Amino acid sequence: MWRSAAALRALRGGGPGAPRAASGAAAAQLRQRLENELEDIRGAGTWKSERVIASRQGPWIVNFCANNYLGLSSHPEVIRAAVEALEKFGAGLSSVRFICGTQSIHKDLEEKIARFHQREDAILYASCFDANAGIFEALLTPEDAVLSDELNHASIIDGIRLCKANKYRYKHMDMRDLEAKLQEAQKHRLRLVATDGAFSMDGDIAPLREICRLAQKYDALVFIDECHATGFLGPNGRGTDELLGVMDKVTIINSTLGKALGGAAGGYTTGPKPLIDLLRQRSRPYLFSNSLPPAVVGCASKALDLLMESNAIARSMAAKTQRFRSKMTAAGFTISGKDHPICPVMLGDARLASVMAEDMLNRGIYVIGFSYPVVPKGKARIRVQISAVHSDEDIDRCVDAFTEVGRKHGALP
Ligand code: PLP
């Protein structure tokens, strides 16, 4: 089921295809510097190893660390739609969209995404990382300003780095600080407040009502990244803006097809038509990267159909989230966030998070410890993510394993 990195190295073996080390003083110096840095990471207990899965997920392991919130990545209709799209439209386009990479299914999916979010238009990207990399540079100039939550996802931070607008960083979900920064930013032509809708490390939800109120007061636009909200937050799964009743106040949404919406890959921007038209002309990850493969388009399109038909899957996930959060809290754990399927079990110490996660796997529960630099120092945690595919028994098994492992390692009395 799992393959260790050592086993994979052994499989690759030596021989004529074996790697060659570059020679020369500069290469040797670089190698030494990198090895020292890697040793520091190991020494700090923050090493992140990749666990290689060599089979399908099976009943012997229950996966609690995927962003597969609605279980759609293994839904038979989603898989069938991918196969049909692959057979009808081929493996890929070998092209970016504006050369010869646009098929009818791309246009259909863009129209469906805009309808789902009740926006004017949408544009697809290879990932939401790309959507975030493309939007700020295309939209904002040195005359403008962007105000960003300090804990925004790395891709928003990188996207903002690429643009020439004036940059303001406000304290995490701190509306007094945002207001102060908005006042400072009044001198610029346009202000854009950028925030994750739901923050993936803490499972907390941006105070969008207050953000939109401030945006209105200071004549600013609101951008949200809905990667951890699309498909399941709000009465119809439209996201944080629906949950908090501000669908008509948020101007731009970026989100992913790689989490709740089928879990394959892909991202998008949805919003006003002229903005989407401009992105098709100017957004670099859109202009200079291949169009989405048909199978991926097929998955996402079917996932959206299922969600627009019924919100039963999202409701089932919400009930399981509630079950997990209340049982873990009763067992004595601190779970960050509220009502979100991201349930970070707060442990503090990086090593404790790592050994507990390993022990959980020995009990058939797949979870991952997160430590610096992914989360702040001293705030290590095991991030549990609930999915509609978990049964109540899976949830209870996970809570029991946490209780046992927590007692063993001193995280619980
Ligand atoms: N934005 C947020 C908040 C995310 O959590 C992620 C993925 O981890 C991304 C953007 C990037 O999404 P994608 O995997 O589609 O590139």
Short mmCIF file of C-alpha atoms and ligand atoms in Angstrom, two decimals:
data_model
loop_
_atom_site.label_atom_id
_atom_site.label_comp_id
_atom_site.label_asym_id
_atom_site.label_seq_id
_atom_site.Cartn_x
_atom_site.Cartn_y
_atom_site.Cartn_z
CA MET A 1 0.00 0.00 0.00
CA TRP A 2 2.68 2.57 1.03
CA ARG A 3 6.14 2.70 -0.51
CA SER A 4 9.01 4.28 1.37
CA ALA A 5 11.38 6.71 -0.38
CA ALA A 6 14.23 4.20 0.22
CA ALA A 7 12.24 1.46 -1.55
CA LEU A 8 11.65 3.80 -4.49
CA ARG A 9 15.37 4.62 -4.68
CA ALA A 10 16.17 0.90 -4.63
CA LEU A 11 13.70 0.36 -7.47
CA ARG A 12 15.43 3.01 -9.58
CA GLY A 13 18.84 1.37 -9.01
CA GLY A 14 22.19 2.36 -10.61
CA GLY A 15 23.44 1.59 -14.14
CA PRO A 16 23.77 3.78 -17.21
CA GLY A 17 20.72 5.90 -16.37
CA ALA A 18 21.97 6.68 -12.86
CA PRO A 19 22.18 10.39 -11.96
CA ARG A 20 25.48 12.22 -12.59
CA ALA A 21 26.71 14.77 -10.08
CA ALA A 22 27.88 18.05 -11.62
CA SER A 23 31.54 18.73 -10.92
CA GLY A 24 33.31 21.98 -10.04
CA ALA A 25 33.79 24.12 -6.95
CA ALA A 26 30.52 26.03 -7.36
CA ALA A 27 28.50 22.81 -7.61
CA ALA A 28 30.27 21.39 -4.55
CA GLN A 29 29.67 24.58 -2.59
CA LEU A 30 26.00 24.57 -3.56
CA ARG A 31 25.63 20.90 -2.56
CA GLN A 32 27.18 21.61 0.85
CA ARG A 33 24.95 24.61 1.43
CA LEU A 34 21.82 22.66 0.48
CA GLU A 35 22.79 19.72 2.68
CA ASN A 36 23.33 22.03 5.64
CA GLU A 37 19.95 23.63 5.08
CA LEU A 38 18.24 20.23 4.81
CA GLU A 39 19.95 19.12 8.02
CA ASP A 40 18.64 22.24 9.78
CA ILE A 41 15.10 21.40 8.68
CA ARG A 42 15.48 17.83 9.96
CA GLY A 43 16.99 19.11 13.20
CA ALA A 44 14.05 21.46 13.74
CA GLY A 45 11.63 18.52 13.41
CA THR A 46 9.80 20.26 10.55
CA TRP A 47 10.79 17.86 7.76
CA LYS A 48 7.89 17.11 5.43
CA SER A 49 8.15 13.71 3.80
CA GLU A 50 5.96 12.55 0.95
CA ARG A 51 4.10 9.36 1.57
CA VAL A 52 3.87 7.48 -1.72
CA ILE A 53 0.55 5.73 -2.28
CA ALA A 54 1.00 2.71 -4.52
CA SER A 55 -2.63 1.62 -4.66
CA ARG A 56 -6.16 2.95 -4.53
CA GLN A 57 -7.40 4.15 -1.19
CA GLY A 58 -8.93 1.12 0.55
CA PRO A 59 -10.92 0.31 3.66
CA TRP A 60 -7.75 -0.44 5.65
CA ILE A 61 -6.82 3.23 5.68
CA VAL A 62 -9.30 6.06 6.08
CA ASN A 63 -8.07 9.28 4.51
CA PHE A 64 -8.62 12.34 6.72
CA CYS A 65 -6.15 14.66 5.00
CA ALA A 66 -7.57 15.21 1.51
CA ASN A 67 -9.48 18.30 0.35
CA ASN A 68 -12.05 15.86 -1.05
CA TYR A 69 -14.75 17.53 1.06
CA LEU A 70 -17.71 16.17 -0.87
CA GLY A 71 -16.20 12.84 -1.89
CA LEU A 72 -16.70 13.74 -5.55
CA SER A 73 -13.20 12.70 -6.62
CA SER A 74 -14.33 9.08 -6.28
CA HIS A 75 -17.97 9.58 -7.32
CA PRO A 76 -18.84 7.09 -10.10
CA GLU A 77 -20.67 9.71 -12.20
CA VAL A 78 -17.69 12.09 -11.98
CA ILE A 79 -15.29 9.35 -13.04
CA ARG A 80 -17.59 8.31 -15.90
CA ALA A 81 -17.83 11.92 -17.11
CA ALA A 82 -14.03 12.14 -17.16
CA VAL A 83 -13.73 8.93 -19.21
CA GLU A 84 -16.40 10.12 -21.67
CA ALA A 85 -14.67 13.50 -22.11
CA LEU A 86 -11.32 11.78 -22.60
CA GLU A 87 -12.76 9.50 -25.29
CA LYS A 88 -14.72 12.22 -27.09
CA PHE A 89 -12.26 15.15 -26.83
CA GLY A 90 -8.87 13.44 -26.52
CA ALA A 91 -6.08 13.53 -23.96
CA GLY A 92 -5.20 17.19 -24.38
CA LEU A 93 -4.83 20.12 -26.74
CA SER A 94 -1.06 20.58 -26.87
CA SER A 95 -1.80 24.28 -26.87
CA VAL A 96 -2.77 27.31 -24.85
CA ARG A 97 -6.36 28.49 -25.12
CA PHE A 98 -5.93 31.32 -27.64
CA ILE A 99 -3.93 29.31 -30.17
CA CYS A 100 -5.82 26.05 -30.63
CA GLY A 101 -6.62 25.00 -27.06
CA THR A 102 -10.31 25.92 -26.74
CA GLN A 103 -12.96 23.23 -27.05
CA SER A 104 -16.71 23.49 -26.56
CA ILE A 105 -16.35 21.83 -23.13
CA HIS A 106 -14.09 24.64 -21.92
CA LYS A 107 -16.68 27.24 -22.88
CA ASP A 108 -19.49 25.14 -21.35
CA LEU A 109 -17.60 24.76 -18.08
CA GLU A 110 -16.86 28.49 -17.88
CA GLU A 111 -20.53 29.24 -18.43
CA LYS A 112 -21.49 26.67 -15.74
CA ILE A 113 -19.03 28.11 -13.20
CA ALA A 114 -20.40 31.65 -13.75
CA ARG A 115 -23.96 30.33 -13.33
CA PHE A 116 -23.02 28.41 -10.18
CA HIS A 117 -21.59 31.54 -8.57
CA GLN A 118 -24.25 33.82 -10.11
CA ARG A 119 -21.58 35.92 -11.81
CA GLU A 120 -21.36 37.36 -15.35
CA ASP A 121 -18.52 35.24 -16.70
CA ALA A 122 -15.64 32.92 -15.77
CA ILE A 123 -12.20 32.00 -17.06
CA LEU A 124 -10.42 28.67 -16.54
CA TYR A 125 -6.80 28.18 -15.48
CA ALA A 126 -4.63 25.11 -14.99
CA SER A 127 -4.87 25.69 -11.22
CA CYS A 128 -6.08 28.21 -8.71
CA PHE A 129 -2.43 28.95 -8.02
CA ASP A 130 -2.32 30.21 -11.62
CA ALA A 131 -5.60 32.11 -11.23
CA ASN A 132 -4.09 33.91 -8.22
CA ALA A 133 -0.82 34.48 -10.05
CA GLY A 134 -2.67 36.03 -12.98
CA ILE A 135 -5.30 38.30 -11.54
CA PHE A 136 -3.50 41.04 -9.60
CA GLU A 137 -0.90 41.87 -12.24
CA ALA A 138 -3.54 42.06 -14.95
CA LEU A 139 -5.93 44.19 -12.93
CA LEU A 140 -3.85 46.55 -10.81
CA THR A 141 -1.35 49.25 -11.76
CA PRO A 142 0.98 51.48 -9.69
CA GLU A 143 -1.98 53.86 -9.32
CA ASP A 144 -3.94 51.21 -7.39
CA ALA A 145 -3.74 49.49 -4.00
CA VAL A 146 -4.25 45.95 -2.76
CA LEU A 147 -4.99 45.16 0.88
CA SER A 148 -4.26 41.57 1.83
CA ASP A 149 -4.89 39.50 4.98
CA GLU A 150 -1.50 38.50 6.43
CA LEU A 151 -2.49 34.81 6.46
CA ASN A 152 -3.68 34.63 2.87
CA HIS A 153 -2.64 31.57 0.87
CA ALA A 154 0.87 31.56 -0.59
CA SER A 155 -0.52 31.85 -4.12
CA ILE A 156 -2.31 35.12 -3.29
CA ILE A 157 0.88 36.43 -1.71
CA ASP A 158 2.87 35.46 -4.81
CA GLY A 159 0.23 36.92 -7.14
CA ILE A 160 0.34 40.23 -5.27
CA ARG A 161 4.15 40.22 -5.41
CA LEU A 162 3.91 40.11 -9.19
CA CYS A 163 1.78 43.24 -9.47
CA LYS A 164 2.92 46.85 -9.27
CA ALA A 165 0.09 48.11 -7.07
CA ASN A 166 0.72 49.64 -3.63
CA LYS A 167 0.64 46.81 -1.09
CA TYR A 168 -0.94 46.85 2.35
CA ARG A 169 -1.00 43.82 4.65
CA TYR A 170 -3.61 43.82 7.41
CA LYS A 171 -3.57 41.65 10.54
CA HIS A 172 -5.41 38.36 10.20
CA MET A 173 -9.17 39.06 10.13
CA ASP A 174 -8.56 42.29 12.09
CA MET A 175 -11.18 44.77 10.91
CA ARG A 176 -9.72 47.73 12.83
CA ASP A 177 -6.42 47.19 11.06
CA LEU A 178 -8.15 46.77 7.70
CA GLU A 179 -10.03 50.03 8.26
CA ALA A 180 -6.81 51.86 9.15
CA LYS A 181 -5.15 50.51 6.00
CA LEU A 182 -8.18 51.45 3.87
CA GLN A 183 -7.95 55.00 5.19
CA GLU A 184 -4.26 55.10 4.27
CA ALA A 185 -5.06 53.71 0.84
CA GLN A 186 -7.67 56.37 0.03
CA LYS A 187 -5.04 58.25 -1.96
CA HIS A 188 -4.92 55.54 -4.62
CA ARG A 189 -7.19 55.21 -7.67
CA LEU A 190 -8.65 51.80 -6.84
CA ARG A 191 -8.56 49.64 -3.70
CA LEU A 192 -8.90 45.85 -3.75
CA VAL A 193 -9.30 43.91 -0.51
CA ALA A 194 -8.05 40.33 -0.98
CA THR A 195 -8.83 37.52 1.42
CA ASP A 196 -9.22 33.77 1.61
CA GLY A 197 -12.91 32.99 2.14
CA ALA A 198 -11.93 30.16 4.49
CA PHE A 199 -8.37 29.85 5.77
CA SER A 200 -6.98 26.38 5.20
CA MET A 201 -4.61 26.13 8.14
CA ASP A 202 -7.07 27.23 10.83
CA GLY A 203 -10.46 26.39 9.35
CA ASP A 204 -11.65 29.91 10.16
CA ILE A 205 -13.93 31.93 7.91
CA ALA A 206 -13.20 35.51 6.84
CA PRO A 207 -15.58 38.11 8.34
CA LEU A 208 -16.93 38.96 4.90
CA ARG A 209 -19.90 41.00 6.10
CA GLU A 210 -17.58 43.40 7.90
CA ILE A 211 -15.08 43.37 5.04
CA CYS A 212 -17.83 44.25 2.56
CA ARG A 213 -19.20 46.95 4.86
CA LEU A 214 -15.73 48.54 5.08
CA ALA A 215 -15.22 48.11 1.35
CA GLN A 216 -18.44 50.02 0.72
CA LYS A 217 -17.47 52.75 3.19
CA TYR A 218 -14.04 53.25 1.62
CA ASP A 219 -15.03 52.59 -1.97
CA ALA A 220 -13.04 49.37 -2.39
CA LEU A 221 -13.55 46.10 -4.28
CA VAL A 222 -13.53 42.69 -2.61
CA PHE A 223 -11.70 39.60 -3.92
CA ILE A 224 -12.06 36.19 -2.25
CA ASP A 225 -10.22 32.92 -2.75
CA GLU A 226 -12.83 30.22 -2.26
CA CYS A 227 -10.72 27.07 -2.58
CA HIS A 228 -11.89 25.83 0.83
CA ALA A 229 -15.49 26.97 0.46
CA THR A 230 -16.74 26.36 -3.09
CA GLY A 231 -19.24 23.52 -3.24
CA PHE A 232 -20.07 23.25 0.44
CA LEU A 233 -20.27 26.52 2.41
CA GLY A 234 -23.62 28.32 2.41
CA PRO A 235 -27.14 26.90 2.03
CA ASN A 236 -26.48 25.89 -1.61
CA GLY A 237 -22.72 25.36 -1.39
CA ARG A 238 -21.95 28.55 -3.33
CA GLY A 239 -19.31 29.55 -0.82
CA THR A 240 -18.45 32.05 1.88
CA ASP A 241 -20.26 34.91 0.15
CA GLU A 242 -23.49 32.89 0.19
CA LEU A 243 -22.93 31.73 3.78
CA LEU A 244 -22.55 35.32 4.95
CA GLY A 245 -25.19 36.84 2.66
CA VAL A 246 -22.87 39.06 0.60
CA MET A 247 -23.04 37.49 -2.87
CA ASP A 248 -23.85 40.86 -4.41
CA LYS A 249 -20.99 42.63 -2.61
CA VAL A 250 -18.01 40.45 -3.54
CA THR A 251 -16.69 41.45 -6.97
CA ILE A 252 -14.15 38.73 -7.81
CA ILE A 253 -13.95 35.05 -6.86
CA ASN A 254 -11.02 32.75 -7.52
CA SER A 255 -11.40 29.06 -6.74
CA THR A 256 -10.17 25.58 -7.56
CA LEU A 257 -11.54 22.52 -9.31
CA GLY A 258 -8.93 20.48 -7.45
CA LYS A 259 -10.64 20.16 -4.09
CA ALA A 260 -14.42 19.79 -3.57
CA LEU A 261 -15.27 20.00 -7.29
CA GLY A 262 -13.94 16.63 -8.37
CA GLY A 263 -10.42 16.93 -7.01
CA ALA A 264 -8.50 16.60 -10.27
CA ALA A 265 -6.99 19.99 -11.09
CA GLY A 266 -7.87 23.39 -12.47
CA GLY A 267 -8.86 26.79 -11.20
CA TYR A 268 -10.85 29.81 -12.27
CA THR A 269 -11.78 33.44 -11.82
CA THR A 270 -15.42 34.48 -11.95
CA GLY A 271 -16.76 38.02 -11.86
CA PRO A 272 -17.70 40.95 -14.12
CA LYS A 273 -17.51 40.22 -17.85
CA PRO A 274 -15.08 43.04 -18.75
CA LEU A 275 -12.68 41.74 -16.08
CA ILE A 276 -12.83 38.22 -17.48
CA ASP A 277 -12.37 39.60 -21.01
CA LEU A 278 -9.30 41.51 -19.82
CA LEU A 279 -7.84 38.41 -18.15
CA ARG A 280 -8.15 36.54 -21.47
CA GLN A 281 -6.01 39.29 -23.03
CA ARG A 282 -3.53 39.96 -20.25
CA SER A 283 -3.32 37.21 -17.64
CA ARG A 284 0.04 35.51 -18.09
CA PRO A 285 -0.71 32.02 -16.66
CA TYR A 286 -3.78 31.92 -18.95
CA LEU A 287 -1.93 33.14 -22.03
CA PHE A 288 1.20 31.07 -21.59
CA SER A 289 0.07 27.71 -20.17
CA ASN A 290 -1.77 24.77 -21.67
CA SER A 291 -5.55 24.56 -21.56
CA LEU A 292 -7.21 22.14 -19.14
CA PRO A 293 -7.26 18.50 -20.34
CA PRO A 294 -10.72 17.25 -21.34
CA ALA A 295 -10.88 14.56 -18.63
CA VAL A 296 -10.34 17.23 -15.98
CA VAL A 297 -13.01 19.43 -17.56
CA GLY A 298 -15.38 16.45 -17.61
CA CYS A 299 -14.89 15.79 -13.86
CA ALA A 300 -15.48 19.37 -12.81
CA SER A 301 -18.45 19.83 -15.08
CA LYS A 302 -20.18 16.75 -13.65
CA ALA A 303 -19.32 17.77 -10.08
CA LEU A 304 -21.04 21.12 -10.67
CA ASP A 305 -24.10 19.38 -12.18
CA LEU A 306 -24.41 17.21 -9.08
CA LEU A 307 -24.13 20.21 -6.76
CA MET A 308 -26.65 22.27 -8.73
CA GLU A 309 -29.14 19.37 -8.55
CA SER A 310 -29.04 18.96 -4.77
CA ASN A 311 -27.25 20.09 -1.63
CA ALA A 312 -27.65 16.69 0.08
CA ILE A 313 -23.93 15.82 -0.17
CA ALA A 314 -22.90 19.13 1.39
CA ARG A 315 -25.44 18.69 4.19
CA SER A 316 -24.13 15.20 4.95
CA MET A 317 -20.58 16.54 5.20
CA ALA A 318 -21.69 19.32 7.55
CA ALA A 319 -23.33 16.79 9.90
CA LYS A 320 -20.15 14.69 9.99
CA THR A 321 -18.04 17.78 10.67
CA GLN A 322 -20.27 18.57 13.62
CA ARG A 323 -19.94 15.00 14.92
CA PHE A 324 -16.13 15.10 14.73
CA ARG A 325 -15.73 18.55 16.26
CA SER A 326 -18.03 17.88 19.21
CA LYS A 327 -16.59 14.42 20.01
CA MET A 328 -12.98 15.64 19.82
CA THR A 329 -13.75 18.64 22.03
CA ALA A 330 -15.45 16.34 24.55
CA ALA A 331 -12.35 14.12 24.49
CA GLY A 332 -10.26 17.13 25.58
CA PHE A 333 -8.69 18.32 22.31
CA THR A 334 -8.64 21.91 21.07
CA ILE A 335 -10.02 22.17 17.55
CA SER A 336 -9.42 25.44 15.75
CA GLY A 337 -12.03 27.17 13.57
CA LYS A 338 -15.80 26.76 13.63
CA ASP A 339 -18.24 24.66 11.58
CA HIS A 340 -15.67 24.08 8.83
CA PRO A 341 -14.62 20.58 7.65
CA ILE A 342 -11.01 21.66 8.19
CA CYS A 343 -10.57 20.66 11.82
CA PRO A 344 -7.05 21.48 13.03
CA VAL A 345 -6.21 19.52 16.20
CA MET A 346 -3.94 22.02 17.97
CA LEU A 347 -0.85 20.46 19.58
CA GLY A 348 1.79 23.23 19.63
CA ASP A 349 4.91 21.11 19.38
CA ALA A 350 6.14 20.12 15.89
CA ARG A 351 7.60 16.78 16.96
CA LEU A 352 4.45 15.82 18.87
CA ALA A 353 2.32 16.56 15.79
CA SER A 354 4.62 14.46 13.63
CA VAL A 355 4.84 11.38 15.91
CA MET A 356 1.13 11.46 16.66
CA ALA A 357 0.31 11.56 12.94
CA GLU A 358 2.60 8.58 12.37
CA ASP A 359 0.91 6.64 15.16
CA MET A 360 -2.51 7.51 13.79
CA LEU A 361 -1.49 5.94 10.49
CA ASN A 362 -0.47 2.79 12.35
CA ARG A 363 -4.09 2.69 13.51
CA GLY A 364 -5.42 3.08 9.95
CA ILE A 365 -6.16 6.82 10.09
CA TYR A 366 -4.30 8.93 7.57
CA VAL A 367 -3.64 12.43 8.91
CA ILE A 368 -0.68 14.79 8.58
CA GLY A 369 1.11 16.97 11.10
CA PHE A 370 1.68 20.60 10.03
CA SER A 371 4.52 22.63 11.43
CA TYR A 372 6.66 25.67 10.62
CA PRO A 373 6.95 27.15 7.98
CA VAL A 374 3.48 26.01 6.88
CA VAL A 375 2.06 27.29 10.20
CA PRO A 376 3.67 29.70 12.71
CA LYS A 377 6.32 28.34 15.12
CA GLY A 378 4.78 26.83 18.26
CA LYS A 379 1.43 26.29 16.54
CA ALA A 380 1.95 22.79 15.15
CA ARG A 381 -1.15 20.78 14.60
CA ILE A 382 -2.67 17.77 12.92
CA ARG A 383 -5.11 18.99 10.30
CA VAL A 384 -8.11 16.68 9.96
CA GLN A 385 -10.41 17.19 6.98
CA ILE A 386 -13.87 15.73 7.02
CA SER A 387 -15.46 14.41 3.83
CA ALA A 388 -18.97 13.36 2.86
CA VAL A 389 -17.54 9.90 2.08
CA HIS A 390 -16.66 9.28 5.75
CA SER A 391 -19.18 7.16 7.57
CA ASP A 392 -20.17 7.91 11.17
CA GLU A 393 -18.12 4.82 12.09
CA ASP A 394 -15.05 6.30 10.33
CA ILE A 395 -15.46 9.51 12.33
CA ASP A 396 -15.78 7.62 15.61
CA ARG A 397 -12.77 5.44 14.76
CA CYS A 398 -10.74 8.58 14.10
CA VAL A 399 -11.77 10.15 17.43
CA ASP A 400 -10.95 6.90 19.31
CA ALA A 401 -7.52 6.70 17.66
CA PHE A 402 -6.78 10.35 18.53
CA THR A 403 -7.76 9.73 22.14
CA GLU A 404 -5.52 6.66 22.40
CA VAL A 405 -2.54 8.28 20.64
CA GLY A 406 -3.03 11.57 22.51
CA ARG A 407 -2.85 9.78 25.87
CA LYS A 408 0.18 7.77 24.77
CA HIS A 409 2.15 10.91 23.84
CA GLY A 410 0.95 13.15 26.65
CA ALA A 411 -1.28 15.44 24.56
CA LEU A 412 -4.22 14.35 26.76
CA PRO A 413 -4.08 13.67 30.51
N1 PLP B 1 -5.76 29.00 -2.70
C1 PLP B 1 -5.93 28.28 -1.56
C2 PLP B 1 -6.57 28.94 -0.39
C3 PLP B 1 -5.50 26.94 -1.49
O1 PLP B 1 -5.66 26.24 -0.38
C4 PLP B 1 -4.90 26.37 -2.64
C5 PLP B 1 -4.42 24.96 -2.63
O2 PLP B 1 -3.80 24.49 -1.72
C6 PLP B 1 -4.74 27.14 -3.78
C7 PLP B 1 -5.17 28.45 -3.78
C8 PLP B 1 -4.13 26.57 -5.02
O3 PLP B 1 -5.09 25.74 -5.62
P1 PLP B 1 -4.66 24.76 -6.81
O4 PLP B 1 -4.32 23.46 -6.16
O5 PLP B 1 -5.87 24.69 -7.67
O6 PLP B 1 -3.51 25.40 -7.47
#
